[in-house]
Amino acid sequence: MKRQIVLGILSLLFLALVSFIIVFNFAMTNFIEHEAKKALQEEIIFFQTATDEDIDIEETRSMQVNTLFLEEDMLSFPYYTEREKRLIQYMQQQPLLDDDIISTTIHGEKFYLAQITVAQDLIPTSENIVLYVNVSALTTLAKTLNIIFLTVLIIFTALAILVGIYLGKKIENAEEKTQQFFQNISHELQTPIMAIQGYAEGIETDILPNHPQAAQVIMKESQNMSELIEELLFLAKLNSGQLQLNQERVDVNELVFDVLRSLEWLTKKNNIHIRMNAAIKSPVIIGDEKQLYKALSNLLRNALTYAYHQIFIDIQTSIQHVQIIVSDDGDGIAAKDLPHIFERFYKGAKGNMGIGLALTKEIVELHNGELLAKNTKSGGASFTMILPAS
């Protein structure tokens, strides 16, 4: 649908430009013809009324009328230019009635012509007069503008095609990512639902006699599903621009300690030792404490998933920034996964997927910060959260 809209807009712009060229040519042709005939008609009236004492000659014509006086038998005077002689020759071959106005092209030049006969007492040397307007300059200008318009049209068409292809691919990629996104959501939700359903059926049919253990699994999977739904709701708010940050002063050391306390049970369960290098004077940043808590919690959960024995937390401060560095002693991030580590539901070499790191990056960027990922010299993964200092 979006691709059709883009193509429709480009088509309308193309048609608008073509229509402009057609209208311009029509208007220009009519203008030249109207002004040339008007100028000739005024000149004809002048000669026809030249014996009157009250002749009102309008000097505001937009086109110049040239006059050729002919001898008897439509012969030209010897001092006329080659152009004028060609015009007279044309008139000799195709004589006109008085007051008739025609257009013709002679040797690539376009003229509007008229012929009149006047009394000899007005012009003793000649009674035949040829009036003409040379509109070649205007027709040449129109042709030049047409070439320019056509060149613009060709360039515009080429650009429109390229833009259409580019936007079409972007839309297709977006649609493909959206489809993949919903497939991943279905997969992520299906896993805890199947676990809950399986243990619930086991309890119902007495296949699982140890109900407390089954209840723990159901609670754990319910919590996983709840967290995923919460992340999806957060993602929806981000995409719709409805997320409002509650700006307040946040003590960075306290923020890290709060997250560590909330994950203490997971740390003990995974038998992970956490080493922390806290700033002597706790730095303060301005931001939404709840969202920053979520971002840091995602980083530590990720580290607890991949660490073997230890996690290192280093808080560094400068005049402009506060850095929170979370490193682990795991296997690190595969080289091919590193550029995509913050993509939503990206499936890495180990088969894991999710949106935790993607949302963390979104939160950090909402605070005008930056989130970086790399591998340490010892081989583990390291994430650096850079936030503006207060």
PDB file of C-alpha atoms in Angstrom, residues 134 136 156 172 176 181 234 268-269 301:
ATOM      1  CA  ASN A 134       9.384  38.382 -37.473  1.00  0.00           C
ATOM      2  CA  SER A 136      11.716  33.873 -34.953  1.00  0.00           C
ATOM      3  CA  PHE A 156      13.170  14.176 -13.057  1.00  0.00           C
ATOM      4  CA  GLU A 172       9.629  -3.791   1.270  1.00  0.00           C
ATOM      5  CA  GLU A 176       9.658  -7.711   5.792  1.00  0.00           C
ATOM      6  CA  PHE A 181       8.989  -8.874  14.047  1.00  0.00           C
ATOM      7  CA  PHE A 234       7.297   0.103  25.822  1.00  0.00           C
ATOM      8  CA  LYS A 268      23.646 -16.119  43.222  1.00  0.00           C
ATOM      9  CA  LYS A 269      21.785 -18.586  41.041  1.00  0.00           C
ATOM     10  CA  ARG A 301      20.781  -9.346  32.709  1.00  0.00           C
TER      11      ARG A 301
END
